[in-house]
PDB file of C-alpha atoms in Angstrom:
ATOM      1  CA  MET A   7      93.227 103.527 106.624  1.00 80.00           C
ATOM      2  CA  ARG A   8      93.678 102.362 103.058  1.00 82.00           C
ATOM      3  CA  ASP A   9      91.302  99.420 103.569  1.00 85.00           C
ATOM      4  CA  ILE A  10      88.637 101.717 104.972  1.00 86.00           C
ATOM      5  CA  ALA A  11      89.084 104.226 102.145  1.00 81.00           C
ATOM      6  CA  PHE A  12      88.802 101.448  99.577  1.00 81.00           C
ATOM      7  CA  GLN A  13      85.535 100.227 101.109  1.00 81.00           C
ATOM      8  CA  LEU A  14      84.098 103.745 101.267  1.00 76.00           C
ATOM      9  CA  VAL A  15      84.945 104.550  97.657  1.00 72.00           C
ATOM     10  CA  TYR A  16      83.943 101.252  96.101  1.00 79.00           C
ATOM     11  CA  ASN A  17      80.960 100.630  98.393  1.00 80.00           C
ATOM     12  CA  PRO A  18      79.560 104.130  99.000  1.00 72.00           C
ATOM     13  CA  GLY A  19      76.510 102.783 100.790  1.00 73.00           C
ATOM     14  CA  CYS A  20      78.791 101.499 103.543  1.00 78.00           C
ATOM     15  CA  ALA A  21      77.743 103.397 106.640  1.00 77.00           C
ATOM     16  CA  LYS A  22      79.929 101.788 109.284  1.00 86.00           C
ATOM     17  CA  THR A  23      80.624 103.956 112.292  1.00 89.00           C
ATOM     18  CA  LEU A  24      83.970 104.659 113.884  1.00 92.00           C
ATOM     19  CA  ALA A  25      83.147 102.004 116.497  1.00 94.00           C
ATOM     20  CA  GLU A  26      82.329  99.424 113.825  1.00 94.00           C
ATOM     21  CA  TRP A  27      85.530 100.107 111.885  1.00 92.00           C
ATOM     22  CA  ALA A  28      87.570  99.975 115.084  1.00 93.00           C
ATOM     23  CA  ALA A  29      86.089  96.545 115.828  1.00 94.00           C
ATOM     24  CA  VAL A  30      86.926  95.315 112.311  1.00 92.00           C
ATOM     25  CA  PHE A  31      90.590  96.158 112.859  1.00 90.00           C
ATOM     26  CA  ALA A  32      90.624  95.232 116.559  1.00 93.00           C
ATOM     27  CA  VAL A  33      91.697  98.685 117.728  1.00 93.00           C
ATOM     28  CA  GLY A  34      90.076 101.129 120.091  1.00 94.00           C
ATOM     29  CA  GLU A  35      87.831 103.891 118.803  1.00 95.00           C
ATOM     30  CA  LYS A  36      90.116 106.557 120.248  1.00 96.00           C
ATOM     31  CA  THR A  37      93.112 104.945 118.568  1.00 94.00           C
ATOM     32  CA  LEU A  38      91.413 104.899 115.172  1.00 93.00           C
ATOM     33  CA  ALA A  39      90.210 108.486 115.644  1.00 95.00           C
ATOM     34  CA  ARG A  40      93.726 109.608 116.598  1.00 95.00           C
ATOM     35  CA  ILE A  41      95.305 107.790 113.625  1.00 92.00           C
ATOM     36  CA  THR A  42      92.766 109.333 111.247  1.00 91.00           C
ATOM     37  CA  LEU A  43      93.371 112.840 112.554  1.00 93.00           C
ATOM     38  CA  LYS A  44      97.146 112.398 112.433  1.00 93.00           C
ATOM     39  CA  GLU A  45      97.213 110.969 108.903  1.00 90.00           C
ATOM     40  CA  THR A  46      94.505 113.120 107.305  1.00 88.00           C
ATOM     41  CA  GLY A  47      94.057 116.218 109.429  1.00 91.00           C
ATOM     42  CA  MET A  48      90.331 115.425 109.564  1.00 89.00           C
ATOM     43  CA  SER A  49      88.013 113.776 112.030  1.00 92.00           C
ATOM     44  CA  PHE A  50      87.085 110.202 111.167  1.00 92.00           C
ATOM     45  CA  ALA A  51      83.507 111.203 110.297  1.00 89.00           C
ATOM     46  CA  ARG A  52      84.609 114.000 107.952  1.00 89.00           C
ATOM     47  CA  TRP A  53      87.286 111.831 106.331  1.00 88.00           C
ATOM     48  CA  ALA A  54      84.865 108.939 105.815  1.00 87.00           C
ATOM     49  CA  MET A  55      82.236 111.229 104.297  1.00 88.00           C
ATOM     50  CA  HIS A  56      84.860 112.748 101.993  1.00 86.00           C
ATOM     51  CA  PHE A  57      85.687 109.310 100.604  1.00 83.00           C
ATOM     52  CA  ARG A  58      82.024 108.351 100.383  1.00 86.00           C
ATOM     53  CA  LEU A  59      81.414 111.431  98.217  1.00 91.00           C
ATOM     54  CA  LEU A  60      84.318 110.897  95.803  1.00 87.00           C
ATOM     55  CA  PRO A  61      82.473 108.538  93.420  1.00 88.00           C
ATOM     56  CA  ALA A  62      79.646 111.085  93.271  1.00 91.00           C
ATOM     57  CA  MET A  63      82.131 113.844  92.435  1.00 91.00           C
ATOM     58  CA  ARG A  64      83.539 111.724  89.646  1.00 89.00           C
ATOM     59  CA  ALA A  65      80.006 111.139  88.349  1.00 91.00           C
ATOM     60  CA  LEU A  66      79.157 114.848  88.564  1.00 92.00           C
ATOM     61  CA  PHE A  67      82.364 115.592  86.686  1.00 89.00           C
ATOM     62  CA  ASP A  68      81.183 113.159  84.010  1.00 89.00           C
ATOM     63  CA  GLY A  69      77.881 115.053  83.738  1.00 89.00           C
ATOM     64  CA  VAL A  70      75.323 113.025  85.701  1.00 93.00           C
ATOM     65  CA  SER A  71      72.503 114.738  87.550  1.00 94.00           C
ATOM     66  CA  VAL A  72      72.690 115.550  91.245  1.00 96.00           C
ATOM     67  CA  GLU A  73      69.960 112.960  91.844  1.00 96.00           C
ATOM     68  CA  GLU A  74      71.998 110.251  90.116  1.00 96.00           C
ATOM     69  CA  ALA A  75      75.120 111.276  92.024  1.00 95.00           C
ATOM     70  CA  ALA A  76      73.203 110.947  95.302  1.00 95.00           C
ATOM     71  CA  GLY A  77      72.367 107.355  94.442  1.00 93.00           C
ATOM     72  CA  ILE A  78      75.947 106.619  93.427  1.00 91.00           C
ATOM     73  CA  ALA A  79      77.124 107.868  96.820  1.00 90.00           C
ATOM     74  CA  GLY A  80      74.612 105.614  98.545  1.00 88.00           C
ATOM     75  CA  PHE A  81      72.305 108.304  99.898  1.00 92.00           C
ATOM     76  CA  GLN A  82      68.626 107.545 100.432  1.00 91.00           C
ATOM     77  CA  THR A  83      67.580 111.090  99.495  1.00 96.00           C
ATOM     78  CA  THR A  84      68.968 113.806  97.275  1.00 97.00           C
ATOM     79  CA  ALA A  85      68.529 116.324 100.094  1.00 97.00           C
ATOM     80  CA  ALA A  86      70.762 114.302 102.423  1.00 95.00           C
ATOM     81  CA  PHE A  87      73.395 114.081  99.687  1.00 96.00           C
ATOM     82  CA  ILE A  88      73.274 117.826  99.019  1.00 96.00           C
ATOM     83  CA  ASN A  89      73.623 118.572 102.737  1.00 96.00           C
ATOM     84  CA  ALA A  90      76.582 116.206 103.162  1.00 94.00           C
ATOM     85  CA  PHE A  91      78.321 117.422  99.994  1.00 94.00           C
ATOM     86  CA  THR A  92      77.907 121.052 101.035  1.00 94.00           C
ATOM     87  CA  ARG A  93      79.220 120.376 104.567  1.00 91.00           C
ATOM     88  CA  VAL A  94      82.325 118.629 103.248  1.00 89.00           C
ATOM     89  CA  PHE A  95      83.173 120.729 100.186  1.00 88.00           C
ATOM     90  CA  GLY A  96      81.568 124.088 100.985  1.00 89.00           C
ATOM     91  CA  VAL A  97      79.458 124.243  97.831  1.00 91.00           C
ATOM     92  CA  THR A  98      76.368 122.427  96.603  1.00 94.00           C
ATOM     93  CA  PRO A  99      76.959 119.553  94.180  1.00 94.00           C
ATOM     94  CA  GLY A 100      75.057 121.339  91.418  1.00 91.00           C
ATOM     95  CA  LYS A 101      77.110 124.493  91.786  1.00 91.00           C
ATOM     96  CA  TRP A 102      80.315 122.452  91.983  1.00 90.00           C
ATOM     97  CA  ARG A 103      79.396 120.614  88.793  1.00 88.00           C
ATOM     98  CA  ASP A 104      78.545 123.842  86.982  1.00 85.00           C
ATOM     99  CA  THR A 105      81.419 126.061  88.157  1.00 82.00           C
ATOM    100  CA  GLU A 106      84.080 124.223  90.107  1.00 62.00           C
ATOM    101  CA  GLN A 107      84.597 120.864  88.472  1.00 62.00           C
ATOM    102  CA  GLY A 108      88.162 119.961  87.876  1.00 55.00           C
ATOM    103  CA  ASN A 109      89.479 123.186  89.360  1.00 60.00           C
ATOM    104  CA  GLY A 110      89.365 122.351  93.048  1.00 56.00           C
ATOM    105  CA  PRO A 111      91.737 120.609  95.429  1.00 53.00           C
ATOM    106  CA  TRP A 112      89.477 117.541  95.588  1.00 52.00           C
ATOM    107  CA  LEU A 113      91.403 115.753  92.853  1.00 50.00           C
ATOM    108  CA  THR A 114      94.708 115.053  94.561  1.00 45.00           C
ATOM    109  CA  PRO A 115      96.928 111.977  94.352  1.00 39.00           C
ATOM    110  CA  ALA A 116      95.288 110.675  97.540  1.00 43.00           C
ATOM    111  CA  THR A 117      91.787 111.024  96.139  1.00 46.00           C
ATOM    112  CA  ASN A 118      92.355 110.415  92.442  1.00 44.00           C
ATOM    113  CA  LEU A 119      91.268 106.810  92.609  1.00 42.00           C
ATOM    114  CA  PRO A 120      90.970 104.700  89.485  1.00 39.00           C
ATOM    115  CA  ARG A 121      87.617 103.995  87.934  1.00 40.00           C
ATOM    116  CA  ASP A 122      86.292 100.442  88.062  1.00 38.00           C
TER     117      ASP A 122
END
């Protein structure tokens, strides 16, 4: 799981599916899905998207625009980024930046990854 998280955070454009990740580690899709749920309490897709969005959250925290954050997270469009961010965190990235930053549970030891 750590290797996958590392790739998702440091290569946000990585869009490998559960099947592709399972093949990388030579395990079954169901096994990887079960491990993810057991270790994180989230589905693989939700967990992967969470990690993909973390660099964008860091950037928003640092004051970049939503459009710039979308690019940092590897999204082709700002709209797709806003939709994904809202699905995962329950608030739009702009609203999070303006009202929530630094006060939410997103910055935990598991997600507080070092900057480059």
